[in-house]
């Protein structure tokens, strides 16, 4: 493993008020308490070529916890936060494909 990535894509429409640094103010009334504001919230373990070795649901993990995990493992950490994506999983698969030796074909 050469890098840890957290990939997030919003499930809510992009009509929400935008705050500094591209973050959105997500009203609590639009989602149940404790619910994730993301339709895609995955922890990815990448090899040196940027291919995805493993994908893990990160529903119970915050960006801060993952950053500390990466520091402890002494690997780089990147958090990709995408705006509204209808095809969030497909974008993630295109950005971080599985290496050939892991593919079934």
N, CA, C and O atoms as a GROMACS GRO file, in nm:
protein
  420
    1UNK      N    1   0.084  -0.116   0.000
    1UNK     CA    2   0.000   0.000   0.000
    1UNK      C    3   0.090   0.124   0.000
    1UNK      O    4   0.182   0.137   0.081
    2UNK      N    5   0.059   0.215  -0.094
    2UNK     CA    6   0.142   0.335  -0.107
    2UNK      C    7   0.068   0.463  -0.069
    2UNK      O    8   0.131   0.566  -0.043
    3UNK      N    9  -0.066   0.458  -0.065
    3UNK     CA   10  -0.143   0.579  -0.035
    3UNK      C   11  -0.282   0.540   0.015
    3UNK      O   12  -0.338   0.439  -0.026
    4UNK      N   13  -0.335   0.623   0.103
    4UNK     CA   14  -0.472   0.606   0.151
    4UNK      C   15  -0.554   0.724   0.099
    4UNK      O   16  -0.512   0.840   0.108
    5UNK      N   17  -0.671   0.694   0.044
    5UNK     CA   18  -0.759   0.796  -0.012
    5UNK      C   19  -0.897   0.783   0.051
    5UNK      O   20  -0.949   0.672   0.065
    6UNK      N   21  -0.956   0.896   0.088
    6UNK     CA   22  -1.097   0.900   0.127
    6UNK      C   23  -1.170   0.968   0.013
    6UNK      O   24  -1.140   1.083  -0.020
    7UNK      N   25  -1.266   0.899  -0.047
    7UNK     CA   26  -1.342   0.954  -0.160
    7UNK      C   27  -1.486   0.976  -0.116
    7UNK      O   28  -1.555   0.882  -0.077
    8UNK      N   29  -1.530   1.101  -0.124
    8UNK     CA   30  -1.667   1.137  -0.087
    8UNK      C   31  -1.738   1.202  -0.205
    8UNK      O   32  -1.678   1.281  -0.279
    9UNK      N   33  -1.865   1.169  -0.223
    9UNK     CA   34  -1.950   1.237  -0.320
    9UNK      C   35  -2.082   1.266  -0.251
    9UNK      O   36  -2.141   1.179  -0.188
   10UNK      N   37  -2.128   1.390  -0.263
   10UNK     CA   38  -2.253   1.432  -0.198
   10UNK      C   39  -2.374   1.364  -0.260
   10UNK      O   40  -2.379   1.341  -0.381
   11UNK      N   41  -2.472   1.332  -0.176
   11UNK     CA   42  -2.599   1.282  -0.227
   11UNK      C   43  -2.701   1.394  -0.237
   11UNK      O   44  -2.804   1.378  -0.303
   12UNK      N   45  -2.674   1.507  -0.174
   12UNK     CA   46  -2.769   1.618  -0.173
   12UNK      C   47  -2.747   1.709  -0.293
   12UNK      O   48  -2.636   1.716  -0.346
   13UNK      N   49  -2.852   1.779  -0.337
   13UNK     CA   50  -2.839   1.865  -0.454
   13UNK      C   51  -2.742   1.980  -0.430
   13UNK      O   52  -2.726   2.025  -0.317
   14UNK      N   53  -2.675   2.027  -0.537
   14UNK     CA   54  -2.575   2.132  -0.522
   14UNK      C   55  -2.633   2.271  -0.499
   14UNK      O   56  -2.559   2.370  -0.500
   15UNK      N   57  -2.764   2.282  -0.478
   15UNK     CA   58  -2.826   2.411  -0.454
   15UNK      C   59  -2.808   2.459  -0.310
   15UNK      O   60  -2.859   2.564  -0.272
   16UNK      N   61  -2.735   2.382  -0.230
   16UNK     CA   62  -2.708   2.422  -0.092
   16UNK      C   63  -2.612   2.539  -0.089
   16UNK      O   64  -2.530   2.553  -0.180
   17UNK      N   65  -2.619   2.624   0.015
   17UNK     CA   66  -2.527   2.738   0.021
   17UNK      C   67  -2.382   2.692   0.035
   17UNK      O   68  -2.350   2.610   0.121
   18UNK      N   69  -2.296   2.746  -0.048
   18UNK     CA   70  -2.155   2.707  -0.045
   18UNK      C   71  -2.080   2.794   0.055
   18UNK      O   72  -2.096   2.916   0.059
   19UNK      N   73  -1.998   2.728   0.135
   19UNK     CA   74  -1.914   2.798   0.231
   19UNK      C   75  -1.772   2.806   0.177
   19UNK      O   76  -1.747   2.766   0.063
   20UNK      N   77  -1.681   2.857   0.255
   20UNK     CA   78  -1.541   2.867   0.212
   20UNK      C   79  -1.483   2.729   0.184
   20UNK      O   80  -1.525   2.630   0.244
   21UNK      N   81  -1.387   2.723   0.096
   21UNK     CA   82  -1.313   2.601   0.061
   21UNK      C   83  -1.401   2.495  -0.004
   21UNK      O   84  -1.370   2.376   0.005
   22UNK      N   85  -1.510   2.535  -0.069
   22UNK     CA   86  -1.592   2.441  -0.143
   22UNK      C   87  -1.676   2.348  -0.058
   22UNK      O   88  -1.730   2.250  -0.109
   23UNK      N   89  -1.688   2.377   0.071
   23UNK     CA   90  -1.772   2.292   0.157
   23UNK      C   91  -1.915   2.345   0.155
   23UNK      O   92  -1.937   2.463   0.129
   24UNK      N   93  -2.009   2.259   0.183
   24UNK     CA   94  -2.149   2.297   0.181
   24UNK      C   95  -2.209   2.292   0.319
   24UNK      O   96  -2.174   2.207   0.401
   25UNK      N   97  -2.298   2.384   0.344
   25UNK     CA   98  -2.372   2.383   0.470
   25UNK      C   99  -2.492   2.292   0.450
   25UNK      O  100  -2.584   2.325   0.374
   26UNK      N  101  -2.492   2.177   0.516
   26UNK     CA  102  -2.596   2.077   0.496
   26UNK      C  103  -2.694   2.085   0.612
   26UNK      O  104  -2.661   2.045   0.723
   27UNK      N  105  -2.814   2.135   0.586
   27UNK     CA  106  -2.911   2.151   0.695
   27UNK      C  107  -2.949   2.017   0.757
   27UNK      O  108  -2.972   1.919   0.685
   28UNK      N  109  -2.957   2.012   0.888
   28UNK     CA  110  -2.994   1.889   0.959
   28UNK      C  111  -3.135   1.844   0.922
   28UNK      O  112  -3.164   1.725   0.923
   29UNK      N  113  -3.223   1.938   0.888
   29UNK     CA  114  -3.361   1.903   0.858
   29UNK      C  115  -3.373   1.818   0.732
   29UNK      O  116  -3.475   1.752   0.712
   30UNK      N  117  -3.272   1.819   0.647
   30UNK     CA  118  -3.277   1.743   0.523
   30UNK      C  119  -3.236   1.598   0.540
   30UNK      O  120  -3.261   1.516   0.451
   31UNK      N  121  -3.174   1.565   0.649
   31UNK     CA  122  -3.129   1.427   0.668
   31UNK      C  123  -3.148   1.387   0.814
   31UNK      O  124  -3.146   1.471   0.903
   32UNK      N  125  -3.165   1.259   0.837
   32UNK     CA  126  -3.182   1.213   0.974
   32UNK      C  127  -3.055   1.237   1.055
   32UNK      O  128  -2.946   1.237   0.999
   33UNK      N  129  -3.068   1.257   1.186
   33UNK     CA  130  -2.948   1.277   1.270
   33UNK      C  131  -2.854   1.158   1.258
   33UNK      O  132  -2.897   1.043   1.263
   34UNK      N  133  -2.727   1.187   1.243
   34UNK     CA  134  -2.627   1.081   1.234
   34UNK      C  135  -2.610   1.023   1.095
   34UNK      O  136  -2.519   0.943   1.074
   35UNK      N  137  -2.695   1.062   1.000
   35UNK     CA  138  -2.684   1.007   0.865
   35UNK      C  139  -2.570   1.076   0.790
   35UNK      O  140  -2.546   1.196   0.807
   36UNK      N  141  -2.502   1.001   0.708
   36UNK     CA  142  -2.393   1.057   0.629
   36UNK      C  143  -2.449   1.144   0.518
   36UNK      O  144  -2.548   1.106   0.455
   37UNK      N  145  -2.388   1.259   0.491
   37UNK     CA  146  -2.434   1.344   0.381
   37UNK      C  147  -2.382   1.296   0.245
   37UNK      O  148  -2.403   1.363   0.144
   38UNK      N  149  -2.314   1.181   0.242
   38UNK     CA  150  -2.251   1.135   0.119
   38UNK      C  151  -2.319   1.010   0.066
   38UNK      O  152  -2.360   0.924   0.143
   39UNK      N  153  -2.330   1.001  -0.067
   39UNK     CA  154  -2.378   0.878  -0.128
   39UNK      C  155  -2.262   0.781  -0.146
   39UNK      O  156  -2.281   0.659  -0.149
   40UNK      N  157  -2.143   0.836  -0.159
   40UNK     CA  158  -2.021   0.754  -0.168
   40UNK      C  159  -1.926   0.803  -0.061
   40UNK      O  160  -1.888   0.920  -0.060
   41UNK      N  161  -1.887   0.717   0.029
   41UNK     CA  162  -1.795   0.750   0.138
   41UNK      C  163  -1.706   0.628   0.157
   41UNK      O  164  -1.732   0.541   0.240
   42UNK      N  165  -1.598   0.622   0.077
   42UNK     CA  166  -1.515   0.502   0.072
   42UNK      C  167  -1.370   0.534   0.107
   42UNK      O  168  -1.315   0.638   0.070
   43UNK      N  169  -1.310   0.442   0.178
   43UNK     CA  170  -1.168   0.444   0.207
   43UNK      C  171  -1.101   0.354   0.104
   43UNK      O  172  -1.138   0.237   0.090
   44UNK      N  173  -1.003   0.408   0.032
   44UNK     CA  174  -0.935   0.333  -0.073
   44UNK      C  175  -0.788   0.316  -0.037
   44UNK      O  176  -0.724   0.410   0.009
   45UNK      N  177  -0.737   0.198  -0.058
   45UNK     CA  178  -0.596   0.169  -0.039
   45UNK      C  179  -0.534   0.154  -0.178
   45UNK      O  180  -0.572   0.066  -0.254
   46UNK      N  181  -0.439   0.242  -0.211
   46UNK     CA  182  -0.382   0.246  -0.345
   46UNK      C  183  -0.240   0.191  -0.349
   46UNK      O  184  -0.167   0.196  -0.250
   47UNK      N  185  -0.203   0.138  -0.466
   47UNK     CA  186  -0.064   0.096  -0.486
   47UNK      C  187   0.016   0.215  -0.539
   47UNK      O  188  -0.038   0.325  -0.551
   48UNK      N  189   0.141   0.195  -0.572
   48UNK     CA  190   0.229   0.304  -0.615
   48UNK      C  191   0.186   0.364  -0.749
   48UNK      O  192   0.222   0.478  -0.779
   49UNK      N  193   0.111   0.290  -0.830
   49UNK     CA  194   0.063   0.340  -0.958
   49UNK      C  195  -0.073   0.409  -0.947
   49UNK      O  196  -0.126   0.457  -1.048
   50UNK      N  197  -0.130   0.415  -0.827
   50UNK     CA  198  -0.260   0.478  -0.808
   50UNK      C  199  -0.378   0.386  -0.831
   50UNK      O  200  -0.492   0.432  -0.838
   51UNK      N  201  -0.351   0.257  -0.843
   51UNK     CA  202  -0.460   0.160  -0.861
   51UNK      C  203  -0.514   0.119  -0.725
   51UNK      O  204  -0.441   0.117  -0.625
   52UNK      N  205  -0.642   0.088  -0.722
   52UNK     CA  206  -0.710   0.057  -0.597
   52UNK      C  207  -0.692  -0.090  -0.559
   52UNK      O  208  -0.739  -0.180  -0.630
   53UNK      N  209  -0.625  -0.114  -0.447
   53UNK     CA  210  -0.606  -0.250  -0.398
   53UNK      C  211  -0.724  -0.297  -0.316
   53UNK      O  212  -0.757  -0.416  -0.316
   54UNK      N  213  -0.790  -0.205  -0.244
   54UNK     CA  214  -0.904  -0.240  -0.161
   54UNK      C  215  -0.992  -0.117  -0.140
   54UNK      O  216  -0.943  -0.004  -0.132
   55UNK      N  217  -1.125  -0.141  -0.132
   55UNK     CA  218  -1.223  -0.037  -0.102
   55UNK      C  219  -1.297  -0.080   0.023
   55UNK      O  220  -1.340  -0.194   0.035
   56UNK      N  221  -1.311   0.014   0.115
   56UNK     CA  222  -1.380  -0.014   0.241
   56UNK      C  223  -1.482   0.095   0.264
   56UNK      O  224  -1.453   0.213   0.244
   57UNK      N  225  -1.602   0.057   0.306
   57UNK     CA  226  -1.701   0.158   0.343
   57UNK      C  227  -1.648   0.235   0.463
   57UNK      O  228  -1.605   0.175   0.562
   58UNK      N  229  -1.650   0.367   0.455
   58UNK     CA  230  -1.596   0.451   0.562
   58UNK      C  231  -1.708   0.521   0.638
   58UNK      O  232  -1.686   0.627   0.697
   59UNK      N  233  -1.827   0.462   0.638
   59UNK     CA  234  -1.943   0.525   0.701
   59UNK      C  235  -1.920   0.562   0.847
   59UNK      O  236  -1.971   0.665   0.893
   60UNK      N  237  -1.845   0.483   0.919
   60UNK     CA  238  -1.823   0.511   1.062
   60UNK      C  239  -1.690   0.582   1.088
   60UNK      O  240  -1.652   0.602   1.203
   61UNK      N  241  -1.619   0.620   0.980
   61UNK     CA  242  -1.488   0.683   0.996
   61UNK      C  243  -1.491   0.828   0.950
   61UNK      O  244  -1.546   0.860   0.845
   62UNK      N  245  -1.433   0.915   1.028
   62UNK     CA  246  -1.420   1.055   0.990
   62UNK      C  247  -1.289   1.076   0.916
   62UNK      O  248  -1.199   0.992   0.922
   63UNK      N  249  -1.279   1.188   0.847
   63UNK     CA  250  -1.156   1.223   0.778
   63UNK      C  251  -1.039   1.231   0.875
   63UNK      O  252  -0.928   1.190   0.843
   64UNK      N  253  -1.064   1.284   0.995
   64UNK     CA  254  -0.958   1.297   1.096
   64UNK      C  255  -0.906   1.159   1.140
   64UNK      O  256  -0.785   1.141   1.154
   65UNK      N  257  -0.995   1.064   1.161
   65UNK     CA  258  -0.952   0.929   1.202
   65UNK      C  259  -0.868   0.863   1.092
   65UNK      O  260  -0.769   0.796   1.120
   66UNK      N  261  -0.910   0.883   0.967
   66UNK     CA  262  -0.836   0.823   0.855
   66UNK      C  263  -0.700   0.890   0.841
   66UNK      O  264  -0.601   0.823   0.812
   67UNK      N  265  -0.694   1.022   0.861
   67UNK     CA  266  -0.566   1.093   0.855
   67UNK      C  267  -0.469   1.039   0.960
   67UNK      O  268  -0.351   1.019   0.932
   68UNK      N  269  -0.520   1.014   1.081
   68UNK     CA  270  -0.434   0.960   1.188
   68UNK      C  271  -0.388   0.818   1.154
   68UNK      O  272  -0.275   0.781   1.183
   69UNK      N  273  -0.476   0.740   1.093
   69UNK     CA  274  -0.439   0.605   1.049
   69UNK      C  275  -0.326   0.611   0.947
   69UNK      O  276  -0.230   0.534   0.956
   70UNK      N  277  -0.337   0.701   0.850
   70UNK     CA  278  -0.233   0.716   0.748
   70UNK      C  279  -0.101   0.760   0.810
   70UNK      O  280   0.005   0.711   0.772
   71UNK      N  281  -0.107   0.851   0.905
   71UNK     CA  282   0.015   0.895   0.973
   71UNK      C  283   0.081   0.779   1.046
   71UNK      O  284   0.203   0.763   1.042
   72UNK      N  285   0.000   0.697   1.114
   72UNK     CA  286   0.055   0.583   1.187
   72UNK      C  287   0.117   0.481   1.092
   72UNK      O  288   0.215   0.415   1.126
   73UNK      N  289   0.059   0.468   0.973
   73UNK     CA  290   0.112   0.374   0.874
   73UNK      C  291   0.222   0.436   0.790
   73UNK      O  292   0.285   0.368   0.708
   74UNK      N  293   0.248   0.566   0.809
   74UNK     CA  294   0.352   0.640   0.736
   74UNK      C  295   0.330   0.636   0.584
   74UNK      O  296   0.424   0.616   0.507
   75UNK      N  297   0.204   0.657   0.543
   75UNK     CA  298   0.170   0.666   0.400
   75UNK      C  299   0.095   0.797   0.375
   75UNK      O  300   0.028   0.848   0.464
   76UNK      N  301   0.106   0.850   0.252
   76UNK     CA  302   0.033   0.973   0.221
   76UNK      C  303  -0.118   0.952   0.227
   76UNK      O  304  -0.167   0.841   0.205
   77UNK      N  305  -0.191   1.059   0.258
   77UNK     CA  306  -0.337   1.055   0.268
   77UNK      C  307  -0.395   1.172   0.190
   77UNK      O  308  -0.349   1.286   0.203
   78UNK      N  309  -0.496   1.144   0.108
   78UNK     CA  310  -0.565   1.246   0.030
   78UNK      C  311  -0.714   1.227   0.049
   78UNK      O  312  -0.764   1.114   0.048
   79UNK      N  313  -0.787   1.339   0.066
   79UNK     CA  314  -0.933   1.335   0.079
   79UNK      C  315  -0.992   1.404  -0.043
   79UNK      O  316  -0.975   1.525  -0.061
   80UNK      N  317  -1.061   1.326  -0.128
   80UNK     CA  318  -1.130   1.382  -0.244
   80UNK      C  319  -1.275   1.404  -0.206
   80UNK      O  320  -1.347   1.310  -0.172
   81UNK      N  321  -1.318   1.529  -0.210
   81UNK     CA  322  -1.456   1.564  -0.178
   81UNK      C  323  -1.519   1.619  -0.304
   81UNK      O  324  -1.483   1.727  -0.351
   82UNK      N  325  -1.613   1.546  -0.359
   82UNK     CA  326  -1.676   1.583  -0.484
   82UNK      C  327  -1.812   1.645  -0.458
   82UNK      O  328  -1.880   1.611  -0.361
   83UNK      N  329  -1.852   1.737  -0.546
   83UNK     CA  330  -1.986   1.792  -0.537
   83UNK      C  331  -2.085   1.687  -0.583
   83UNK      O  332  -2.049   1.570  -0.603
   84UNK      N  333  -2.208   1.728  -0.600
   84UNK     CA  334  -2.314   1.636  -0.641
   84UNK      C  335  -2.269   1.553  -0.761
   84UNK      O  336  -2.235   1.608  -0.866
   85UNK      N  337  -2.268   1.425  -0.746
   85UNK     CA  338  -2.234   1.334  -0.856
   85UNK      C  339  -2.345   1.231  -0.869
   85UNK      O  340  -2.374   1.158  -0.774
   86UNK      N  341  -2.405   1.224  -0.985
   86UNK     CA  342  -2.504   1.120  -1.008
   86UNK      C  343  -2.436   0.984  -1.018
   86UNK      O  344  -2.494   0.881  -0.984
   87UNK      N  345  -2.313   0.987  -1.066
   87UNK     CA  346  -2.240   0.862  -1.087
   87UNK      C  347  -2.114   0.859  -1.003
   87UNK      O  348  -2.005   0.835  -1.055
   88UNK      N  349  -2.127   0.883  -0.872
   88UNK     CA  350  -2.012   0.890  -0.783
   88UNK      C  351  -1.928   0.765  -0.783
   88UNK      O  352  -1.805   0.774  -0.786
   89UNK      N  353  -1.992   0.649  -0.778
   89UNK     CA  354  -1.915   0.524  -0.776
   89UNK      C  355  -1.839   0.503  -0.907
   89UNK      O  356  -1.725   0.456  -0.906
   90UNK      N  357  -1.903   0.539  -1.019
   90UNK     CA  358  -1.837   0.523  -1.149
   90UNK      C  359  -1.716   0.615  -1.160
   90UNK      O  360  -1.612   0.576  -1.212
   91UNK      N  361  -1.729   0.738  -1.110
   91UNK     CA  362  -1.616   0.832  -1.112
   91UNK      C  363  -1.502   0.777  -1.028
   91UNK      O  364  -1.386   0.784  -1.068
   92UNK      N  365  -1.535   0.723  -0.911
   92UNK     CA  366  -1.433   0.665  -0.824
   92UNK      C  367  -1.362   0.549  -0.895
   92UNK      O  368  -1.240   0.537  -0.886
   93UNK      N  369  -1.438   0.464  -0.965
   93UNK     CA  370  -1.378   0.350  -1.036
   93UNK      C  371  -1.285   0.398  -1.148
   93UNK      O  372  -1.182   0.337  -1.174
   94UNK      N  373  -1.323   0.508  -1.216
   94UNK     CA  374  -1.238   0.561  -1.323
   94UNK      C  375  -1.111   0.626  -1.268
   94UNK      O  376  -1.004   0.613  -1.327
   95UNK      N  377  -1.124   0.696  -1.157
   95UNK     CA  378  -1.008   0.763  -1.098
   95UNK      C  379  -0.910   0.664  -1.038
   95UNK      O  380  -0.788   0.683  -1.046
   96UNK      N  381  -0.963   0.558  -0.978
   96UNK     CA  382  -0.879   0.461  -0.906
   96UNK      C  383  -0.917   0.319  -0.950
   96UNK      O  384  -0.983   0.247  -0.875
   97UNK      N  385  -0.875   0.277  -1.071
   97UNK     CA  386  -0.910   0.143  -1.119
   97UNK      C  387  -0.835   0.035  -1.042
   97UNK      O  388  -0.731   0.060  -0.981
   98UNK      N  389  -0.889  -0.085  -1.046
   98UNK     CA  390  -0.818  -0.199  -0.986
   98UNK      C  391  -0.699  -0.233  -1.075
   98UNK      O  392  -0.707  -0.216  -1.197
   99UNK      N  393  -0.590  -0.281  -1.017
   99UNK     CA  394  -0.478  -0.326  -1.102
   99UNK      C  395  -0.521  -0.448  -1.184
   99UNK      O  396  -0.612  -0.521  -1.146
  100UNK      N  397  -0.455  -0.469  -1.296
  100UNK     CA  398  -0.494  -0.580  -1.386
  100UNK      C  399  -0.495  -0.714  -1.315
  100UNK      O  400  -0.583  -0.796  -1.341
  101UNK      N  401  -0.401  -0.736  -1.228
  101UNK     CA  402  -0.392  -0.867  -1.163
  101UNK      C  403  -0.507  -0.891  -1.066
  101UNK      O  404  -0.530  -1.006  -1.027
  102UNK      N  405  -0.580  -0.786  -1.025
  102UNK     CA  406  -0.696  -0.805  -0.938
  102UNK      C  407  -0.826  -0.820  -1.016
  102UNK      O  408  -0.925  -0.870  -0.963
  103UNK      N  409  -0.826  -0.778  -1.142
  103UNK     CA  410  -0.948  -0.786  -1.224
  103UNK      C  411  -0.979  -0.930  -1.259
  103UNK      O  412  -0.890  -1.014  -1.270
  104UNK      N  413  -1.106  -0.956  -1.277
  104UNK     CA  414  -1.149  -1.093  -1.311
  104UNK      C  415  -1.125  -1.128  -1.456
  104UNK      O  416  -1.118  -1.246  -1.491
  105UNK      N  417  -1.111  -1.025  -1.542
  105UNK     CA  418  -1.095  -1.052  -1.685
  105UNK      C  419  -0.950  -1.058  -1.725
  105UNK      O  420  -0.918  -1.079  -1.842
   0.00000   0.00000   0.00000
